[in-house]
Coordinates of C-alpha atoms in Angstrom, one line a residue:
Chain A
M1 CA 18.9 3.8 -8.5
K2 CA 16.2 6.4 -8.7
I3 CA 12.6 5.2 -8.5
L4 CA 9.3 7.1 -9.0
V5 CA 6.2 5.7 -7.5
C6 CA 2.8 7.0 -8.7
V7 CA 0.2 7.0 -6.0
K8 CA -3.5 7.8 -6.3
Q9 CA -5.9 9.0 -3.6
V10 CA -9.2 7.2 -3.6
P11 CA -12.4 7.3 -1.5
D12 CA -12.0 5.1 1.6
S13 CA -15.2 3.2 0.9
C14 CA -17.4 3.1 -2.2
E15 CA -20.4 2.2 -0.1
T16 CA -21.0 5.7 1.1
L17 CA -20.6 7.5 -2.2
H18 CA -23.5 9.2 -4.0
I19 CA -23.9 10.8 -7.4
H20 CA -24.2 14.6 -7.3
E21 CA -26.9 15.0 -10.0
P22 CA -26.0 18.5 -11.3
T23 CA -22.4 17.4 -12.1
G24 CA -23.1 13.7 -12.7
W25 CA -20.0 13.0 -10.6
I26 CA -19.4 11.7 -7.1
A27 CA -20.9 14.1 -4.5
N28 CA -18.1 15.9 -2.7
L29 CA -19.2 15.5 0.9
P30 CA -17.2 17.2 3.6
S31 CA -17.3 14.0 5.7
A32 CA -15.7 11.9 2.9
V33 CA -12.6 10.0 3.9
F34 CA -9.8 9.4 1.4
R35 CA -6.8 7.1 1.5
M36 CA -4.1 5.7 -0.8
N37 CA -5.2 3.3 -3.5
R38 CA -4.4 -0.2 -2.1
F39 CA -2.6 -1.3 -5.3
D40 CA -0.3 1.7 -5.0
E41 CA 0.6 0.7 -1.4
F42 CA 2.1 -2.4 -2.9
A43 CA 4.0 -0.3 -5.4
V44 CA 5.4 1.9 -2.6
E45 CA 6.4 -1.1 -0.6
E46 CA 8.1 -2.6 -3.7
S47 CA 10.2 0.6 -4.1
L48 CA 11.2 0.4 -0.4
L49 CA 12.2 -3.2 -0.7
I50 CA 14.5 -2.3 -3.6
K51 CA 15.8 0.6 -1.5
E52 CA 16.8 -1.9 1.2
R53 CA 18.4 -4.2 -1.3
L54 CA 20.3 -1.6 -3.2
P55 CA 22.0 1.1 -1.0
G56 CA 21.9 4.5 -2.5
T57 CA 18.4 4.0 -4.0
V58 CA 16.0 6.9 -3.6
A59 CA 12.2 6.6 -3.9
H60 CA 10.0 9.5 -4.9
A61 CA 6.3 9.4 -4.5
L62 CA 4.1 11.4 -6.9
S63 CA 0.4 12.1 -6.9
V64 CA -1.9 14.1 -9.2
G65 CA -5.0 15.7 -7.8
P66 CA -6.6 18.5 -5.7
K67 CA -5.1 19.8 -2.4
R68 CA -6.4 16.8 -0.3
V69 CA -4.1 14.3 -2.1
N70 CA -1.2 15.7 0.0
S71 CA -2.3 13.3 2.8
T72 CA -1.7 10.4 0.4
I73 CA 1.8 11.7 -0.5
R74 CA 2.5 12.1 3.2
R75 CA 1.4 8.5 3.7
A76 CA 4.0 7.3 1.1
L77 CA 6.7 9.4 3.0
E78 CA 5.6 7.8 6.3
M79 CA 6.0 4.4 4.8
G80 CA 9.6 5.4 3.8
A81 CA 9.7 7.3 0.5
D82 CA 12.3 10.0 0.4
H83 CA 10.5 12.8 -1.5
G84 CA 7.0 13.8 -2.3
I85 CA 5.8 15.4 -5.5
H86 CA 2.3 16.9 -5.8
I87 CA 1.0 17.8 -9.3
L88 CA -1.8 20.1 -8.2
Y89 CA -4.9 19.5 -10.4
P90 CA -7.7 21.4 -8.8
D91 CA -10.7 19.8 -10.4
A92 CA -12.0 16.9 -8.3
G93 CA -14.3 15.6 -11.1
Y94 CA -13.4 13.1 -13.8
I95 CA -9.7 13.2 -14.7
S96 CA -8.8 10.8 -17.6
P97 CA -5.9 8.4 -17.2
Y98 CA -4.4 10.1 -20.3
T99 CA -4.4 13.5 -18.6
V100 CA -2.8 12.1 -15.5
A101 CA -0.2 10.1 -17.4
T102 CA 0.7 13.1 -19.6
L103 CA 1.3 15.3 -16.5
I104 CA 3.4 12.7 -14.9
T105 CA 5.4 12.1 -18.1
T106 CA 6.0 15.9 -18.5
Y107 CA 7.4 16.0 -15.0
A108 CA 9.4 12.8 -15.1
R109 CA 10.9 13.1 -18.6
T110 CA 13.9 15.1 -17.5
K111 CA 14.4 13.4 -14.1
D112 CA 16.3 10.2 -15.1
Y113 CA 14.2 7.7 -13.2
D114 CA 15.5 4.1 -13.6
L115 CA 12.2 2.6 -12.6
I116 CA 8.6 4.0 -12.5
L117 CA 6.1 2.0 -10.5
A118 CA 2.4 2.3 -10.1
G119 CA -0.4 0.1 -8.9
I120 CA -2.0 -2.2 -11.5
M121 CA -5.2 -0.1 -11.3
A122 CA -7.1 2.4 -9.1
E123 CA -9.8 1.0 -6.9
D124 CA -12.2 3.7 -7.9
D125 CA -12.0 4.0 -11.7
M126 CA -10.5 0.6 -12.3
A127 CA -9.0 1.7 -15.6
C128 CA -5.7 -0.2 -15.7
Q129 CA -4.1 2.5 -17.9
T130 CA -1.9 5.0 -16.2
G131 CA 1.3 3.1 -16.0
Q132 CA 1.1 1.8 -19.5
L133 CA 0.3 5.3 -20.8
I134 CA 3.3 6.8 -19.0
A135 CA 5.5 4.1 -20.6
A136 CA 4.1 4.6 -24.1
L137 CA 4.5 8.4 -23.8
M138 CA 8.1 8.1 -22.5
D139 CA 8.9 5.3 -25.0
L140 CA 10.0 3.0 -22.1
P141 CA 9.5 -0.8 -21.9
Y142 CA 6.8 -1.8 -19.5
T143 CA 4.7 -4.6 -18.1
T144 CA 1.6 -4.8 -16.0
S145 CA 0.4 -7.1 -13.2
V146 CA 3.9 -7.6 -11.7
I147 CA 3.8 -10.2 -8.9
S148 CA 7.5 -10.7 -8.4
S149 CA 10.6 -8.6 -9.2
E150 CA 14.3 -9.1 -9.0
I151 CA 16.8 -6.5 -10.0
D152 CA 20.1 -7.4 -11.6
D153 CA 21.9 -4.1 -10.8
E154 CA 25.1 -4.9 -12.6
A155 CA 23.4 -5.8 -15.9
G156 CA 21.0 -2.9 -15.5
E157 CA 18.1 -5.3 -15.9
I158 CA 15.1 -6.5 -14.0
V159 CA 13.3 -9.8 -14.1
V160 CA 9.7 -9.8 -13.3
G161 CA 6.8 -12.3 -13.0
R162 CA 3.6 -11.1 -14.6
E163 CA 0.5 -12.6 -13.3
I164 CA -2.0 -13.6 -15.9
E165 CA -5.4 -15.5 -16.0
G166 CA -5.7 -18.4 -13.6
G167 CA -2.7 -17.3 -11.6
R168 CA -0.1 -18.3 -14.3
R169 CA 3.0 -16.2 -14.6
L170 CA 4.9 -14.9 -17.6
M171 CA 8.6 -14.3 -16.8
V172 CA 9.9 -11.2 -18.5
R173 CA 13.4 -9.7 -18.5
F174 CA 13.8 -5.9 -19.0
E175 CA 16.4 -3.3 -19.7
L176 CA 16.2 -0.4 -17.3
P177 CA 14.7 2.2 -17.3
A178 CA 11.3 0.6 -17.3
V179 CA 7.7 1.1 -16.1
L180 CA 6.0 -1.6 -14.0
T181 CA 2.5 -1.8 -12.7
I182 CA 2.3 -3.8 -9.5
Q183 CA -0.3 -6.5 -8.7
S184 CA -1.6 -6.8 -5.1
G185 CA 0.0 -9.6 -3.1
I186 CA 3.6 -9.0 -4.4
N187 CA 4.6 -8.0 -0.8
T188 CA 3.1 -6.9 2.5
P189 CA 2.9 -3.1 2.6
R190 CA 4.5 -1.9 5.9
Y191 CA 3.0 0.3 8.6
P192 CA 4.8 3.6 9.0
S193 CA 7.5 3.7 11.6
L194 CA 7.4 6.4 14.2
S195 CA 10.6 8.0 12.9
N196 CA 9.2 8.2 9.4
V197 CA 6.0 9.6 10.6
M198 CA 7.9 12.3 12.4
R199 CA 10.0 13.0 9.3
A200 CA 7.0 13.1 7.0
R201 CA 5.2 15.5 9.2
S202 CA 7.7 18.3 8.7
Q203 CA 8.8 17.4 5.1
Q204 CA 7.7 19.8 2.4
H205 CA 6.3 18.3 -0.8
E206 CA 7.4 19.6 -4.2
V207 CA 4.2 21.2 -5.5
I208 CA 3.8 21.8 -9.2
R209 CA 0.6 23.3 -10.8
A210 CA -0.8 21.1 -13.6
E211 CA -1.3 24.3 -15.7
D212 CA 2.5 24.9 -15.5
L213 CA 3.2 21.4 -16.9
G214 CA 0.6 21.9 -19.6
I215 CA -2.8 20.1 -19.4
P216 CA -3.2 18.1 -22.6
Q217 CA -6.3 18.2 -24.8
V218 CA -8.8 15.6 -23.6
R219 CA -9.2 12.4 -25.6
E220 CA -12.3 11.3 -24.0
T221 CA -14.9 12.9 -21.7
C222 CA -17.2 11.5 -19.0
A223 CA -20.9 12.0 -19.7
G224 CA -21.6 11.2 -16.0
L225 CA -22.2 8.4 -13.6
R226 CA -25.4 6.5 -13.0
L227 CA -26.5 3.5 -11.1
P228 CA -26.0 0.3 -13.0
D229 CA -28.9 -0.9 -15.1
S230 CA -30.8 -2.9 -12.6
A231 CA -30.2 -6.4 -13.9
S232 CA -30.8 -8.1 -10.6
M233 CA -32.8 -11.3 -11.1
G234 CA -32.4 -12.0 -7.4
T235 CA -34.9 -11.9 -4.5
F236 CA -34.2 -9.7 -1.5
I237 CA -35.1 -11.7 1.5
E238 CA -37.0 -9.5 3.9
G239 CA -37.6 -9.5 7.6
S240 CA -35.6 -9.6 10.9
P241 CA -32.2 -11.3 10.7
R242 CA -33.8 -14.4 12.3
E243 CA -36.7 -14.4 9.8
K244 CA -34.3 -14.0 6.9
A245 CA -32.3 -16.9 8.2
R246 CA -35.4 -19.1 8.4
K247 CA -36.6 -18.1 5.0
M248 CA -33.2 -18.8 3.5
I249 CA -32.9 -22.2 5.3
Q250 CA -36.3 -23.2 3.9
V251 CA -35.1 -22.4 0.4
L252 CA -31.9 -24.4 0.9
H253 CA -34.0 -27.4 2.2
E254 CA -36.3 -27.2 -0.8
K255 CA -33.3 -27.2 -3.2
A256 CA -31.9 -30.1 -1.3
F257 CA -28.7 -28.4 -0.2
L258 CA -29.2 -29.5 3.3
P259 CA -29.6 -33.1 4.6
Chain B
M1 CA -20.3 2.0 -43.6
G2 CA -18.4 3.4 -40.6
I3 CA -15.0 3.4 -39.2
K4 CA -12.5 0.6 -39.9
T5 CA -12.3 -1.8 -37.0
F6 CA -9.6 -4.1 -35.9
I7 CA -10.0 -6.9 -33.5
I8 CA -6.9 -8.3 -31.7
A9 CA -7.6 -12.0 -31.3
E10 CA -6.3 -14.0 -28.4
V11 CA -5.1 -17.5 -28.6
E12 CA -5.6 -19.8 -25.6
Q13 CA -4.0 -23.2 -25.4
G14 CA -3.7 -23.3 -29.1
A15 CA -7.2 -22.2 -30.0
I16 CA -8.9 -18.8 -30.7
S17 CA -10.4 -17.6 -27.3
K18 CA -14.1 -17.2 -26.8
E19 CA -13.5 -13.5 -26.0
T20 CA -12.3 -13.1 -29.6
Y21 CA -15.8 -14.1 -30.8
E22 CA -17.4 -11.8 -28.3
L23 CA -15.3 -9.0 -29.8
V24 CA -16.8 -9.7 -33.2
S25 CA -20.3 -9.2 -31.7
F26 CA -19.2 -6.0 -30.1
A27 CA -17.7 -4.7 -33.3
G28 CA -21.0 -5.4 -35.1
T29 CA -22.7 -2.9 -32.7
L30 CA -20.2 -0.2 -33.7
S31 CA -20.1 -0.4 -37.4
E32 CA -21.6 -2.2 -40.3
R33 CA -18.2 -2.7 -41.8
R34 CA -16.9 -6.1 -41.0
P35 CA -13.9 -5.9 -38.7
V36 CA -10.5 -7.1 -39.6
I37 CA -9.1 -9.7 -37.2
I38 CA -5.4 -9.7 -36.3
V39 CA -4.0 -13.0 -34.9
L40 CA -0.5 -13.1 -33.5
G41 CA 1.8 -16.1 -32.5
R42 CA 4.7 -18.2 -33.4
D43 CA 3.0 -20.2 -36.2
I44 CA -0.6 -19.0 -36.3
E45 CA -2.0 -19.6 -39.7
A46 CA -4.2 -22.5 -38.8
Q47 CA -5.9 -20.5 -36.0
A48 CA -6.2 -17.5 -38.3
K49 CA -7.9 -19.6 -40.9
E50 CA -10.3 -21.0 -38.3
V51 CA -11.4 -17.5 -37.1
A52 CA -11.7 -16.2 -40.7
G53 CA -13.9 -19.2 -41.5
K54 CA -16.1 -19.0 -38.4
T55 CA -16.7 -15.2 -38.6
G56 CA -16.4 -14.3 -42.3
C57 CA -14.0 -11.5 -41.3
D58 CA -10.8 -10.8 -43.2
T59 CA -8.0 -12.0 -41.0
I60 CA -4.3 -11.1 -40.8
A61 CA -2.0 -13.7 -39.3
V62 CA 1.2 -12.2 -37.9
S63 CA 3.7 -14.8 -37.1
G64 CA 7.2 -14.7 -35.7
E65 CA 9.3 -16.8 -33.3
H66 CA 9.4 -13.9 -30.8
L67 CA 5.6 -13.9 -30.7
E68 CA 5.4 -17.4 -29.1
L69 CA 4.9 -16.1 -25.6
Y70 CA 3.1 -12.8 -25.0
N71 CA 5.5 -9.8 -24.7
T72 CA 4.2 -6.3 -24.6
Q73 CA 6.8 -4.8 -26.9
A74 CA 6.9 -7.6 -29.4
Y75 CA 3.1 -7.7 -29.7
S76 CA 2.5 -4.0 -29.7
E77 CA 5.1 -3.3 -32.4
A78 CA 3.7 -6.2 -34.6
I79 CA 0.2 -4.8 -34.2
M80 CA 1.3 -1.2 -35.0
D81 CA 3.0 -2.4 -38.2
V82 CA -0.3 -3.8 -39.4
I83 CA -2.7 -1.0 -38.4
R84 CA -0.6 2.1 -38.8
P85 CA -1.3 2.6 -42.5
D86 CA -5.0 2.5 -41.7
S87 CA -5.6 5.2 -39.3
P88 CA -8.0 6.4 -38.1
C89 CA -9.5 3.2 -36.8
C90 CA -11.1 1.5 -33.9
V91 CA -9.1 -1.2 -32.1
C92 CA -11.0 -3.8 -30.0
I93 CA -9.2 -6.1 -27.5
G94 CA -10.6 -8.3 -24.7
H95 CA -10.1 -6.8 -21.2
T96 CA -7.7 -9.6 -20.4
S97 CA -4.2 -9.5 -19.1
M98 CA -3.1 -9.1 -22.7
G99 CA -5.7 -6.6 -23.6
Y100 CA -5.3 -4.1 -20.8
D101 CA -1.5 -4.4 -21.2
L102 CA -1.6 -3.5 -24.9
A103 CA -4.5 -1.1 -25.2
P104 CA -3.0 2.1 -23.7
F105 CA 0.1 1.7 -25.8
I106 CA -1.8 1.4 -29.1
A107 CA -4.0 4.4 -28.0
V108 CA -0.9 6.6 -27.5
K109 CA 0.5 5.6 -30.9
Q110 CA -2.8 6.2 -32.7
N111 CA -3.6 9.4 -30.8
A112 CA -6.7 7.6 -29.8
A113 CA -9.0 7.6 -26.7
C114 CA -8.5 4.6 -24.6
I115 CA -11.6 3.1 -22.9
T116 CA -11.1 0.0 -20.8
A117 CA -13.3 -2.7 -19.4
V118 CA -16.3 -1.7 -21.5
E119 CA -19.6 -3.5 -20.7
S120 CA -22.0 -2.0 -23.2
V121 CA -22.2 0.7 -25.9
H122 CA -25.1 2.8 -27.0
G123 CA -25.4 6.1 -28.9
G124 CA -21.7 6.7 -28.9
L125 CA -21.4 6.2 -25.1
F126 CA -19.1 3.5 -23.8
S127 CA -20.3 2.2 -20.5
R128 CA -18.0 0.7 -17.8
A129 CA -18.3 -0.2 -14.1
I130 CA -16.4 1.8 -11.5
C131 CA -16.1 1.6 -7.7
S132 CA -16.4 -2.2 -7.7
G133 CA -19.5 -2.1 -9.8
R134 CA -21.4 0.5 -7.7
F135 CA -21.7 3.0 -10.5
T136 CA -21.7 2.9 -14.3
E137 CA -19.5 5.5 -16.0
D138 CA -20.4 6.7 -19.6
I139 CA -17.4 7.7 -21.6
I140 CA -17.5 9.7 -24.9
P141 CA -14.4 9.5 -27.1
E142 CA -13.3 12.9 -28.5
T143 CA -10.9 11.5 -31.0
E144 CA -11.2 9.9 -34.4
S145 CA -9.5 6.7 -33.4
V146 CA -10.6 4.7 -30.4
V147 CA -9.0 1.8 -28.5
V148 CA -11.4 -0.2 -26.3
T149 CA -11.0 -3.3 -24.1
I150 CA -14.2 -5.3 -23.7
L151 CA -15.1 -7.1 -20.5
P152 CA -15.1 -10.9 -21.1
G153 CA -18.6 -12.1 -21.1
A154 CA -20.2 -8.7 -21.7
F155 CA -21.2 -9.6 -25.3
P156 CA -22.4 -12.9 -26.7
Q157 CA -20.1 -14.8 -29.0
C158 CA -20.9 -14.2 -32.6
N159 CA -22.5 -17.4 -33.9
S160 CA -24.2 -16.5 -37.1
E161 CA -23.1 -18.6 -40.1
P162 CA -21.1 -16.3 -42.3
K163 CA -21.8 -16.2 -46.1
G164 CA -18.2 -17.2 -46.7
S165 CA -14.8 -17.3 -45.2
G166 CA -12.9 -14.0 -44.8
S167 CA -9.7 -13.6 -46.7
L168 CA -6.4 -14.6 -45.0
I169 CA -3.3 -12.5 -45.2
T170 CA -0.1 -13.8 -43.6
V171 CA 2.6 -11.5 -42.4
K172 CA 6.0 -12.3 -41.0
A173 CA 6.7 -10.0 -38.0
T174 CA 10.1 -8.3 -38.1
L175 CA 12.2 -8.8 -34.9
P176 CA 12.3 -5.5 -33.1
K177 CA 15.3 -4.2 -31.2
R178 CA 14.2 -5.6 -27.9
K179 CA 14.3 -3.9 -24.5
S180 CA 12.3 -6.8 -23.0
R181 CA 12.0 -10.5 -23.5
T182 CA 9.4 -13.0 -22.2
F183 CA 11.4 -16.2 -21.5
A184 CA 9.0 -18.5 -19.6
V185 CA 5.5 -19.2 -18.5
T186 CA 4.9 -20.9 -15.2
E187 CA 1.8 -22.6 -13.9
S188 CA -0.1 -21.3 -10.9
L189 CA 1.4 -22.1 -7.6
Y190 CA -2.0 -22.4 -6.1
R191 CA -4.4 -25.1 -7.4
D192 CA -6.9 -26.4 -5.0
H193 CA -9.0 -29.4 -5.9
A194 CA -11.2 -28.8 -2.9
L195 CA -12.7 -25.8 -4.7
K196 CA -13.2 -27.6 -8.0
D197 CA -14.8 -30.6 -6.3
A198 CA -17.1 -28.7 -3.9
E199 CA -20.8 -28.6 -4.4
V200 CA -21.1 -25.7 -2.0
I201 CA -18.6 -22.9 -1.7
V202 CA -18.8 -20.3 1.1
S203 CA -16.6 -17.3 0.2
A204 CA -15.2 -14.5 2.2
G205 CA -14.7 -10.9 1.0
R206 CA -13.1 -7.9 2.6
G207 CA -16.5 -7.3 4.3
V208 CA -15.7 -10.0 6.8
G209 CA -13.8 -7.2 8.5
K210 CA -11.0 -9.0 10.3
K211 CA -9.1 -12.3 10.2
E212 CA -10.8 -13.6 13.3
N213 CA -14.2 -13.6 11.4
I214 CA -12.9 -16.1 8.9
S215 CA -13.8 -18.8 11.4
L216 CA -17.5 -17.8 10.9
I217 CA -17.1 -18.5 7.2
K218 CA -15.5 -21.9 7.9
T219 CA -18.2 -22.8 10.4
L220 CA -20.9 -21.9 7.8
A221 CA -19.1 -24.0 5.2
S222 CA -18.9 -27.0 7.6
V223 CA -22.7 -27.2 7.8
F224 CA -22.9 -28.3 4.1
P225 CA -21.7 -31.7 2.8
K226 CA -19.0 -31.4 0.1
S227 CA -18.2 -27.8 0.9
A228 CA -15.2 -25.6 0.6
V229 CA -14.1 -22.1 1.6
G230 CA -13.4 -19.5 -1.1
A231 CA -12.1 -16.0 -0.9
S232 CA -11.8 -12.7 -2.9
R233 CA -8.3 -11.6 -3.8
S234 CA -8.1 -8.9 -1.2
V235 CA -8.8 -11.4 1.6
C236 CA -5.8 -13.4 0.4
D237 CA -3.7 -10.3 0.0
L238 CA -4.5 -9.4 3.6
G239 CA -3.3 -12.9 4.7
W240 CA -6.7 -13.9 6.1
L241 CA -6.8 -17.0 3.8
E242 CA -4.1 -18.6 1.6
Y243 CA -4.1 -17.9 -2.2
N244 CA -5.3 -21.4 -2.9
H245 CA -8.7 -20.2 -1.8
Q246 CA -8.8 -17.3 -4.3
I247 CA -11.7 -17.2 -6.7
G248 CA -11.7 -14.8 -9.7
T249 CA -9.8 -13.7 -12.8
T250 CA -6.3 -14.4 -11.4
G251 CA -7.5 -17.2 -9.1
Q252 CA -9.7 -20.2 -9.9
S253 CA -13.0 -20.2 -11.7
V254 CA -15.7 -22.3 -10.0
S255 CA -19.3 -23.2 -10.8
P256 CA -20.6 -25.1 -7.7
R257 CA -24.3 -25.9 -7.1
L258 CA -24.4 -23.3 -4.4
Y259 CA -22.2 -20.3 -3.8
I260 CA -22.5 -18.2 -0.7
A261 CA -20.8 -14.8 -1.0
C262 CA -20.1 -13.2 2.4
G263 CA -19.0 -9.6 2.5
I264 CA -18.0 -9.6 -1.2
S265 CA -18.6 -6.4 -3.1
G266 CA -18.9 -8.0 -6.5
A267 CA -16.1 -6.5 -8.4
I268 CA -15.8 -8.0 -11.8
Q269 CA -12.5 -9.6 -11.0
H270 CA -14.2 -11.8 -8.5
V271 CA -17.6 -12.2 -10.2
S272 CA -15.9 -13.5 -13.4
G273 CA -14.7 -16.5 -11.4
M274 CA -18.0 -17.5 -9.8
K275 CA -20.9 -16.1 -11.9
D276 CA -21.6 -19.6 -13.5
S277 CA -22.5 -21.0 -10.1
Q278 CA -26.0 -22.6 -10.3
N279 CA -27.3 -20.9 -7.2
I280 CA -25.8 -17.8 -5.6
M281 CA -26.7 -16.4 -2.2
A282 CA -25.1 -13.1 -1.1
I283 CA -24.8 -11.5 2.3
N284 CA -23.7 -7.8 2.3
T285 CA -24.4 -4.7 4.4
D286 CA -24.7 -2.5 1.3
P287 CA -28.0 -3.0 -0.6
N288 CA -26.4 -1.5 -3.7
A289 CA -23.4 -3.9 -3.7
A290 CA -22.7 -5.2 -7.2
I291 CA -22.8 -8.8 -5.9
F292 CA -26.6 -8.6 -5.6
R293 CA -26.9 -8.2 -9.4
V294 CA -25.6 -11.7 -9.9
A295 CA -27.1 -13.3 -6.7
H296 CA -30.3 -15.2 -6.7
W297 CA -31.0 -14.6 -3.0
C298 CA -29.9 -11.3 -1.5
I299 CA -29.5 -10.7 2.2
V300 CA -28.8 -7.2 3.4
E301 CA -27.2 -7.9 6.8
D302 CA -24.0 -7.7 8.7
L303 CA -22.5 -11.1 8.3
T304 CA -20.9 -11.1 11.8
T305 CA -24.4 -11.0 13.4
F306 CA -26.3 -12.8 10.6
I307 CA -24.1 -15.9 10.2
P308 CA -24.3 -17.0 13.9
I309 CA -28.1 -16.6 13.8
F310 CA -28.2 -18.5 10.5
I311 CA -26.1 -21.4 11.8
E312 CA -28.3 -21.5 15.0
E313 CA -31.5 -21.8 12.9
L314 CA -29.8 -24.2 10.5
K315 CA -28.9 -26.6 13.3
K316 CA -32.5 -26.4 14.6
S317 CA -33.8 -27.3 11.1
I318 CA -31.6 -30.3 10.6
P319 CA -33.1 -33.3 12.3

């Protein structure tokens, strides 16, 4: 079995991000820390669990982005993926899910993957699109929000549980090849083993320039970021921590939440 | 006039969902032309009639045995059969587990821009929250056709009395050659009456920092009568609390008298499950955290230092 896992690099914390006014995009600070999108960690782990169940399985990890995303590809290799693929897209501004999905599709189309996995969404743009777009572009069956999976290798099928509102699950049977987007909580992503860390350190990634794959015409553009319309109706409690606590307790007494 | 708009209705426990009526309001902001509503299911005529009557929109009922449970392939092909002759168009779906699943597929088939989790629209810009609600992103479609998913609750339900019922067309969906099949739906493994019954819920987000700090949340909850401990999804994923504590889209929806959000950023997946709480108090280190936009009382503090002080003062104040 041959598995492709799509991983995205995201800022480590949204709290420290600022808008760079001239570009309208997130300011590119040298101190910024990036890491793998958490939902993608679950997708990588799922590929490794399949690898352990089905001997002979290989897992490839792919990321689209500027040079810095190679640390996220390396992280996937450290976790246990066999091969890293970097589609080098130099622009660190807005990349639409359609552009990313088209680049991945162009790369993957001739590679005979049995399964393509991605996180259900990215923590930064929260678009919930890339996996579905890849499936639609490749004409493969897919589902999103996968919270359980079981491969029937002999039948060439996979049975998945898809988490929907209120924690209910739809059970779906697929023919392979297929595309799945993985919901958090499906497994417990592992920490890299020392031997995999050593291996990943020296392993070269396959680097492909996005221009060589062909960057598609955009279908939407981003006019920029802004702070949300301030719709807060709330009161910011001021003072020292102890003063804030006292003020809040007074309110809770007035509202009869406390005896 | 304006572009032709389709709304993909959603059926919940046998009835048209409230999100469907929100989509009708949203479509009204895009175009003066009345949208066409598409309803899918096993035997869906009654629901289609209901929505045509309530909204005055022309409605297409697509029925088929294979549409009883939601399946990506079955639904997307049935939808494409209806809308394909009509391109270009705008397709609106709720940003629900069905909506975000379907929208990118329809967009690819229609050569359309796909914009998800839209909260508002003005002057051709579709606005959506990113980075757990810290920023708003304004997207401009560059294509004739557009597929959008609308965040539940972002628009009011349409409630104006229509002049008359919309027309009803019934279509029998053809059974596609299927590569996937939805064969069952199972109920949540995690239902907790403690959350439903609680008057006060104290909830933990990733901002609690580590598993050991959950005890702070539990101690705070124990101060209040009829209280329970809630959690964001990521706290459950980390194993800090069990999934029966999870509040949000894929967890439970709650509306207690008092909700205390501790270290919760305020991503919409969580907020949608608690925003109807009568009183909301939020503690977060980040003054720009999205949770402060739904909170009534906002406290910018590190909860690991603030909660012990709060409990200390609380004990002093209770005779």
